[in-house]
Coordinates of C-alpha atoms in Angstrom, one line a residue:
M29 CA 70.1 101.9 65.6
S30 CA 71.8 104.8 64.3
I31 CA 74.2 107.4 65.6
N32 CA 72.0 110.1 65.4
T33 CA 69.5 108.7 67.5
T34 CA 71.5 107.7 70.2
N35 CA 73.3 111.2 70.1
K36 CA 69.7 112.8 70.7
E37 CA 69.0 110.2 72.8
L38 CA 72.1 110.6 75.1
E39 CA 70.9 114.3 74.9
K40 CA 67.6 114.1 76.3
K41 CA 68.6 112.1 79.9
D42 CA 68.4 114.9 82.5
Y43 CA 71.6 114.9 84.6
S44 CA 70.6 117.7 86.5
G45 CA 69.3 116.0 90.3
V46 CA 72.7 113.8 90.5
T47 CA 74.4 116.7 89.4
D48 CA 72.9 118.8 92.2
Y49 CA 73.9 115.8 94.7
I50 CA 77.5 115.7 94.0
K51 CA 77.7 119.3 93.8
K52 CA 75.8 118.7 97.4
V53 CA 78.3 116.2 98.6
L54 CA 81.6 117.9 97.1
S55 CA 80.5 120.7 99.7
I56 CA 80.4 118.6 102.0
I57 CA 84.0 117.4 102.0
E58 CA 85.1 120.2 101.4
K59 CA 84.3 121.4 105.0
D60 CA 86.5 120.8 107.9
Q61 CA 83.5 121.3 110.2
I62 CA 79.7 120.1 109.9
T63 CA 76.9 121.2 111.6
K64 CA 74.3 118.8 113.3
E65 CA 72.1 118.9 110.6
E66 CA 74.5 118.1 107.8
A67 CA 75.8 115.4 110.1
E68 CA 72.2 114.2 110.7
W69 CA 72.2 114.1 106.4
V70 CA 75.8 112.8 105.8
T71 CA 74.1 109.7 108.6
R72 CA 71.1 109.4 106.4
E73 CA 72.3 109.3 103.2
T74 CA 75.0 106.3 104.1
V75 CA 73.2 104.2 105.0
D76 CA 70.5 104.4 102.2
G77 CA 73.5 104.1 100.4
F78 CA 74.5 101.2 102.1
R79 CA 70.9 99.6 102.0
E80 CA 70.3 100.5 98.8
N81 CA 73.2 100.7 96.0
V82 CA 76.7 98.8 98.2
N83 CA 74.9 95.8 100.2
P84 CA 72.6 96.0 103.4
G85 CA 74.7 92.7 104.4
F86 CA 76.8 95.8 106.6
L87 CA 74.4 97.6 107.7
D88 CA 73.5 94.0 109.9
Y89 CA 76.7 94.1 110.5
R90 CA 77.4 97.4 112.0
K91 CA 74.8 97.9 113.9
T92 CA 75.7 95.0 116.2
V93 CA 78.2 97.6 117.5
T94 CA 75.6 99.8 118.0
K95 CA 73.7 101.2 121.1
D96 CA 71.6 103.4 118.2
K97 CA 69.2 100.5 116.1
Q98 CA 68.0 103.3 113.9
F99 CA 71.6 103.7 112.6
A100 CA 74.7 102.2 112.3
A101 CA 78.1 104.5 113.0
V102 CA 79.6 106.7 110.0
E103 CA 83.1 107.4 110.8
W104 CA 84.5 110.9 109.1
S105 CA 87.8 112.3 110.6
D106 CA 90.7 110.7 112.2
S107 CA 94.2 111.5 113.5
G108 CA 96.9 109.8 115.9
S109 CA 95.6 107.0 117.4
C110 CA 91.6 107.8 117.2
F111 CA 88.7 108.6 114.7
Q112 CA 85.7 110.0 115.1
D113 CA 82.4 109.7 113.9
V114 CA 80.2 112.3 111.7
N115 CA 78.6 113.2 115.4
G116 CA 81.9 114.1 116.7
K117 CA 82.0 110.8 118.9
E118 CA 85.6 109.8 119.2
Y119 CA 86.7 105.8 119.2
F120 CA 91.0 105.0 120.3
D121 CA 91.7 102.5 117.2
C122 CA 92.5 99.4 118.6
L123 CA 92.0 97.5 115.2
G124 CA 93.7 99.6 113.1
G125 CA 91.9 98.9 109.8
F126 CA 93.2 95.3 110.4
G127 CA 96.9 96.4 110.5
I128 CA 96.8 99.7 108.5
Y129 CA 97.7 102.4 110.9
N130 CA 101.2 101.4 111.9
V131 CA 102.6 105.4 111.9
G132 CA 98.9 106.6 112.6
H133 CA 96.3 108.0 111.6
R134 CA 96.9 110.8 108.8
N135 CA 100.7 110.9 109.7
P136 CA 101.7 114.7 108.8
K137 CA 105.2 113.1 107.2
V138 CA 102.8 110.8 104.9
V139 CA 100.4 113.0 103.7
K140 CA 103.4 115.6 103.3
A141 CA 104.6 113.2 100.6
V142 CA 101.6 112.2 98.6
T143 CA 100.4 116.0 98.7
D144 CA 103.8 117.0 97.4
Q145 CA 104.5 114.0 94.7
L146 CA 100.4 115.1 94.3
N147 CA 101.5 118.4 93.3
R148 CA 103.5 117.3 90.4
Q149 CA 102.1 114.5 89.5
A150 CA 99.6 111.9 90.3
L151 CA 99.8 109.3 88.0
H152 CA 102.5 108.1 85.9
S153 CA 101.9 107.5 81.6
Q154 CA 102.4 103.9 82.4
D155 CA 105.1 103.6 79.6
L156 CA 108.2 106.5 80.5
L157 CA 110.2 105.4 83.6
D158 CA 109.4 106.1 86.8
P159 CA 111.6 107.4 89.5
L160 CA 109.6 107.2 92.1
R161 CA 109.3 103.3 91.8
A162 CA 113.1 102.3 91.6
M163 CA 113.7 104.5 94.6
L164 CA 111.5 102.6 96.4
A165 CA 112.1 99.5 95.3
K166 CA 116.2 100.2 96.4
I167 CA 114.9 101.3 99.6
L168 CA 113.4 97.5 100.4
G169 CA 116.6 95.3 98.8
E170 CA 118.3 97.9 102.2
I171 CA 115.9 97.3 104.8
T172 CA 114.5 93.3 104.0
P173 CA 115.8 90.6 105.3
G174 CA 118.9 88.8 103.8
D175 CA 119.3 88.3 100.1
L176 CA 115.9 89.5 98.8
K177 CA 116.5 92.6 96.4
Y178 CA 113.7 92.7 93.3
S179 CA 110.6 94.7 94.1
F180 CA 107.1 94.1 92.3
F181 CA 104.0 96.7 93.5
V182 CA 100.6 95.7 94.0
N183 CA 97.9 97.6 95.5
S184 CA 96.1 95.3 97.7
G185 CA 97.2 92.8 100.3
T186 CA 95.3 89.8 97.9
E187 CA 97.3 91.3 95.1
S188 CA 100.2 90.6 96.5
V189 CA 99.9 87.1 97.5
E190 CA 98.3 86.6 93.5
A191 CA 102.0 88.1 92.3
A192 CA 104.2 85.7 94.8
I193 CA 102.0 82.8 93.8
K194 CA 102.1 83.7 89.9
L195 CA 106.1 84.4 90.2
A196 CA 106.6 81.0 92.4
K197 CA 105.1 79.2 89.4
M198 CA 107.4 81.0 86.8
H199 CA 110.0 79.6 88.8
S200 CA 109.7 76.3 88.7
D201 CA 107.0 73.7 87.2
R202 CA 105.9 72.2 90.1
T203 CA 102.9 72.8 91.2
T204 CA 102.3 71.8 94.8
F205 CA 102.0 74.6 97.1
I206 CA 101.8 73.9 100.9
A207 CA 99.4 76.4 102.8
T208 CA 98.7 75.6 106.7
T209 CA 94.9 75.6 108.3
K210 CA 93.2 79.0 110.1
A211 CA 95.4 80.8 107.0
F212 CA 94.5 83.9 105.4
H213 CA 95.6 85.2 102.3
G214 CA 92.9 86.9 101.0
K215 CA 89.9 86.4 98.7
S216 CA 91.0 86.7 94.9
L217 CA 90.8 83.2 93.2
G218 CA 94.5 82.2 93.7
S219 CA 95.1 84.0 97.5
L220 CA 91.7 82.0 98.3
S221 CA 93.2 78.9 97.6
A222 CA 95.8 78.8 100.0
T223 CA 93.3 80.4 102.1
A224 CA 91.9 77.9 104.5
K225 CA 88.5 79.2 105.7
G226 CA 86.0 77.3 104.2
V227 CA 83.1 79.4 104.4
F228 CA 85.1 81.7 101.8
R229 CA 86.6 78.8 99.4
K230 CA 83.1 76.9 98.9
P231 CA 80.7 79.2 97.0
F232 CA 83.8 79.1 94.5
L233 CA 85.5 76.0 94.4
P234 CA 86.9 74.2 92.6
M235 CA 90.3 76.2 93.8
I236 CA 93.7 76.6 91.6
Q237 CA 94.5 73.3 91.6
G238 CA 97.9 72.2 93.4
F239 CA 96.9 73.7 97.1
R240 CA 97.3 71.7 100.6
H241 CA 96.6 72.7 103.7
V242 CA 98.5 70.8 106.8
P243 CA 98.3 72.4 110.3
F244 CA 100.2 75.4 111.4
G245 CA 103.1 74.9 113.7
D246 CA 103.1 70.9 113.0
I247 CA 106.3 70.3 111.1
E248 CA 106.1 66.5 111.4
T249 CA 102.4 66.8 109.5
M250 CA 104.3 69.2 106.8
R251 CA 107.4 67.0 106.2
R252 CA 105.5 63.8 105.8
T253 CA 102.9 66.2 103.2
F254 CA 106.6 67.2 101.2
E255 CA 107.4 63.3 101.3
S256 CA 104.3 61.9 100.0
C257 CA 104.5 65.0 97.1
A258 CA 107.7 64.1 96.3
L259 CA 107.2 60.4 96.0
V260 CA 103.7 60.1 93.7
G261 CA 106.1 63.3 91.5
E262 CA 104.0 66.4 92.8
D263 CA 106.7 68.2 94.5
V264 CA 106.4 71.4 96.4
N265 CA 107.1 73.8 94.5
A266 CA 106.9 76.2 98.0
V267 CA 105.0 76.9 101.4
I268 CA 103.6 79.9 102.3
L269 CA 103.0 81.2 105.7
E270 CA 101.7 83.9 107.7
P271 CA 104.6 84.2 110.2
I272 CA 102.0 85.0 112.5
Q273 CA 98.7 83.8 111.9
G274 CA 96.6 87.2 112.2
E275 CA 92.7 86.1 110.9
G276 CA 93.3 82.8 112.1
G277 CA 93.0 84.4 115.8
V278 CA 96.7 85.9 116.6
I279 CA 98.3 82.4 116.4
L280 CA 102.1 82.4 117.2
P281 CA 104.3 79.7 115.8
P282 CA 105.8 77.0 118.2
E283 CA 109.3 77.7 119.1
G284 CA 111.7 76.7 116.2
Y285 CA 108.8 76.1 113.5
L286 CA 109.6 78.8 111.3
Q287 CA 112.9 77.8 111.2
Q288 CA 112.3 74.3 110.7
V289 CA 110.2 75.3 107.1
R290 CA 113.0 77.0 106.3
E291 CA 114.9 73.8 106.2
L292 CA 112.6 72.2 105.0
C293 CA 112.3 74.3 101.9
D294 CA 116.0 74.0 101.4
E295 CA 116.1 70.5 101.9
F296 CA 113.1 69.9 99.4
G297 CA 114.2 72.8 97.0
A298 CA 111.1 74.7 98.0
L299 CA 110.5 78.1 97.3
L300 CA 109.4 79.9 101.2
I301 CA 106.9 82.6 100.9
F302 CA 105.7 84.9 104.2
D303 CA 103.0 86.5 104.0
E304 CA 103.6 89.8 105.9
V305 CA 100.9 92.0 104.9
Q306 CA 99.9 92.1 108.9
T307 CA 102.7 91.0 110.2
G308 CA 105.2 93.2 108.3
M309 CA 106.4 97.3 108.6
G310 CA 107.1 97.3 112.7
R311 CA 104.3 95.7 113.6
T312 CA 105.6 92.8 116.3
G313 CA 108.8 94.2 117.3
T314 CA 110.9 94.4 114.3
M315 CA 110.7 96.0 111.0
F316 CA 109.9 92.2 109.6
A317 CA 108.3 89.4 111.2
A318 CA 110.7 87.1 109.5
E319 CA 113.9 88.7 111.1
G320 CA 112.6 88.4 114.7
Y321 CA 112.2 84.8 113.9
G322 CA 115.9 84.7 112.4
V323 CA 114.5 83.3 109.0
V324 CA 114.9 84.9 105.6
P325 CA 112.0 83.8 102.8
D326 CA 112.7 83.3 99.1
I327 CA 109.2 86.4 98.8
L328 CA 107.9 88.2 101.0
C329 CA 104.3 89.4 100.7
L330 CA 103.7 93.3 102.0
A331 CA 100.3 95.5 102.1
K332 CA 98.4 97.1 104.9
A333 CA 100.7 99.6 106.7
F334 CA 103.0 99.7 103.8
G335 CA 101.2 102.6 102.4
G336 CA 100.8 104.5 105.9
G337 CA 97.1 104.4 106.2
V338 CA 97.1 107.2 103.5
M339 CA 97.5 105.2 99.8
P340 CA 96.1 101.4 99.2
A341 CA 99.8 100.1 98.5
G342 CA 101.5 96.7 99.0
A343 CA 104.6 94.7 97.4
V344 CA 106.1 91.4 96.6
V345 CA 110.2 91.2 97.4
A346 CA 111.8 88.4 96.3
K347 CA 115.4 86.8 95.8
E348 CA 117.3 87.6 92.5
E349 CA 117.4 83.7 91.2
V350 CA 113.0 83.6 91.9
F351 CA 112.3 87.2 90.4
K352 CA 114.8 86.7 87.2
C353 CA 112.0 84.9 85.3
L354 CA 110.5 87.9 84.7
F355 CA 113.6 90.2 83.2
P356 CA 112.8 88.4 80.2
N357 CA 109.2 89.4 79.3
P358 CA 107.8 92.5 82.2
F359 CA 104.9 92.2 81.1
M360 CA 104.1 88.6 82.4
H361 CA 102.2 89.8 85.8
T362 CA 101.5 93.7 85.6
T363 CA 98.8 96.3 87.5
T364 CA 97.7 99.6 85.8
F365 CA 98.2 101.6 89.4
G366 CA 100.5 99.4 91.4
G367 CA 103.3 101.3 92.4
N368 CA 102.2 104.6 91.2
P369 CA 104.1 107.5 92.5
L370 CA 101.3 108.5 95.1
A371 CA 101.7 104.8 96.3
C372 CA 105.2 104.8 96.5
A373 CA 105.7 108.9 98.3
A374 CA 103.1 107.4 100.9
A375 CA 105.7 103.8 101.4
I376 CA 108.9 106.2 101.4
A377 CA 107.9 108.6 103.9
T378 CA 106.0 105.4 105.9
I379 CA 109.3 103.8 105.9
D380 CA 111.3 106.7 106.6
V381 CA 108.9 107.2 110.5
L382 CA 109.2 103.6 111.1
I383 CA 112.7 103.7 111.1
E384 CA 113.3 107.7 112.2
E385 CA 110.9 107.2 115.6
K386 CA 111.8 103.6 115.9
L387 CA 108.1 102.3 115.8
P388 CA 109.4 98.6 115.8
Q389 CA 111.2 98.9 118.7
R390 CA 108.0 101.0 120.0
A391 CA 106.1 98.5 119.1
A392 CA 108.3 95.7 120.8
E393 CA 108.1 97.8 124.3
V394 CA 104.3 99.2 124.4
G395 CA 103.4 95.9 123.0
E396 CA 104.8 93.7 126.4
Y397 CA 103.6 96.9 128.2
M398 CA 100.0 96.1 127.1
L399 CA 100.0 92.6 126.5
G400 CA 100.5 92.2 130.4
K401 CA 98.4 95.2 131.2
L402 CA 96.0 92.6 129.5
R403 CA 96.9 90.1 130.7
E404 CA 96.9 91.1 134.5
V405 CA 93.1 92.2 133.9
G406 CA 91.9 88.8 131.9
D407 CA 93.5 86.8 135.5
E408 CA 91.1 88.9 137.0
F409 CA 88.4 87.4 134.8
P410 CA 89.3 83.5 134.3
E411 CA 85.3 82.5 133.8
L412 CA 85.3 84.9 130.5
V413 CA 89.0 85.3 129.3
L414 CA 90.7 82.1 128.0
E415 CA 93.8 83.6 126.8
I416 CA 95.4 86.7 126.2
R417 CA 99.0 86.2 123.8
G418 CA 101.1 88.3 120.8
K419 CA 103.8 90.1 119.3
G420 CA 104.5 93.5 119.7
L421 CA 101.7 95.0 119.5
L422 CA 99.6 92.4 117.6
I423 CA 97.4 91.3 120.4
G424 CA 95.0 88.4 120.4
V425 CA 92.6 88.0 123.2
E426 CA 90.8 84.4 123.6
F427 CA 87.2 84.4 125.3
H428 CA 85.7 80.7 126.4
T429 CA 82.8 81.4 123.6
D430 CA 82.1 83.8 120.9
E431 CA 78.6 85.4 122.4
I432 CA 80.7 86.4 125.6
G433 CA 83.7 88.2 122.6
Y434 CA 81.1 89.8 121.3
E435 CA 79.5 90.9 124.4
V436 CA 82.7 92.3 125.0
S437 CA 83.6 94.0 122.0
K438 CA 80.1 95.7 121.9
G439 CA 81.1 97.2 125.0
L440 CA 84.0 98.3 123.8
F441 CA 82.7 99.8 121.2
D442 CA 80.4 101.4 123.2
N443 CA 82.8 103.2 125.3
G444 CA 85.1 104.4 122.5
V445 CA 86.7 101.8 122.0
L446 CA 87.0 99.7 118.6
V447 CA 88.5 95.6 117.6
A448 CA 87.7 93.4 115.6
G449 CA 87.1 89.6 116.1
T450 CA 88.6 86.8 113.7
L451 CA 87.7 84.2 111.1
V452 CA 84.0 86.0 111.4
N453 CA 83.8 85.8 115.1
S454 CA 84.0 87.1 118.3
K455 CA 85.6 84.4 120.3
T456 CA 89.3 85.7 119.8
F457 CA 89.0 90.0 119.1
R458 CA 92.6 91.3 117.6
I459 CA 94.1 94.3 119.4
E460 CA 96.0 95.8 116.7
P461 CA 96.3 100.3 117.6
P462 CA 98.9 102.6 115.7
L463 CA 102.1 102.0 116.5
T464 CA 101.9 105.5 118.1
I465 CA 99.8 104.8 120.5
S466 CA 100.6 106.6 123.6
I467 CA 101.1 104.6 127.2
E468 CA 98.0 106.8 128.2
E469 CA 96.3 106.1 126.1
V470 CA 96.8 102.1 126.5
D471 CA 96.0 103.0 130.2
Q472 CA 92.7 104.2 128.7
V473 CA 92.0 101.0 127.0
I474 CA 92.8 99.1 129.4
A475 CA 90.6 100.5 131.8
T476 CA 88.4 100.6 130.1
F477 CA 88.5 96.7 129.0
K478 CA 88.5 96.1 132.9
Q479 CA 85.1 98.1 133.1
V480 CA 83.2 96.5 130.3
L481 CA 84.4 93.1 132.1
E482 CA 83.5 93.9 135.5
T483 CA 79.7 94.8 133.9
L484 CA 79.7 91.4 132.6
N485 CA 80.5 89.7 135.3
E486 CA 77.4 91.3 136.8
K487 CA 74.6 90.1 134.5

């Protein structure tokens, strides 16, 4: 086909239908308020779009927690500790985007920083030095524990873990990594190799070679694995851990476990990688969970709340001794959008809010209050609730069965409280609201939780 023929074919293509549709969507986006008819249109288009062009599986998933089986819930706006659906119903966000909204939904300081940066420059040229990346890296060098110093910026949690794995591989020619059962580190191929959930792994086997999994909290099995690897010449490069396993069901480490892992790594000359994608940025009562347990990793992975709930952003922060393998050629691992000006502005403002408003300390105090109140309610229904555990505002509520957890989650959602299960089931669900949640809002969540349990107990 000649170039002229191709151009004629393109000229014949009629885009009028799609341009009209685009203009209608853009007109809806620019409105502060939409009418009932517009809300109905948005709902229909959302459901049809998911069914025909996104993935119909999401419709089955979301419909399971809504009263109206005709349509799934469609979210539309947010602020503070809450979000609203397209019909104006408000929900307390006790999922927090799986830990995204530590400083609240659309925190004004974060939005302002991003807007100010957007008004000057959105993305950088990729060739010149971009100032906010340098400034954010300096800030991280100051606030992260121990001698963590150099930062590489990414867009998401799985990218953060991928970068950490590659950094560890460049630092040493050792090939073995130790991860733990029930771990979740992401779903791209490298991070999936460290993840322990079989349902996510099996379709993509074989994984990246060299990963071994041991039970979380079992220091003796980890020691034996170190020793066995050394005996057969497959010395351990690094151990990768979540200080608290979020997706695994909010599993807290046994007393002294993380310090013992640190000592094992030092003894055998291995690196320690902490995946704080979910536990970082104040969630567990300190800026980083590592501080709460008195352990300094060699590599720290951050994401989720790092962008303040406004921009996708993440980081890998490492000690100079580890990071310096990238000094000779900084292009050994790159990302086009990681560390872009908007993301860096959001992260800088987020850190400012966390420090100025003392949100890590607040997470510790409000989390202790919320955990205590939840346990009081749970103790009233021992036939339903098995255990309630957590640290800061990362809380897990475990039920005797998946079916009970599902019914409680559904009841909460129907009454305006969003939570989410772990490991793709509802036996344990997470409560991780914005760290800005008020005591009054906590009390309302607790009251709703009790009401749902009472209703379920009567059945």
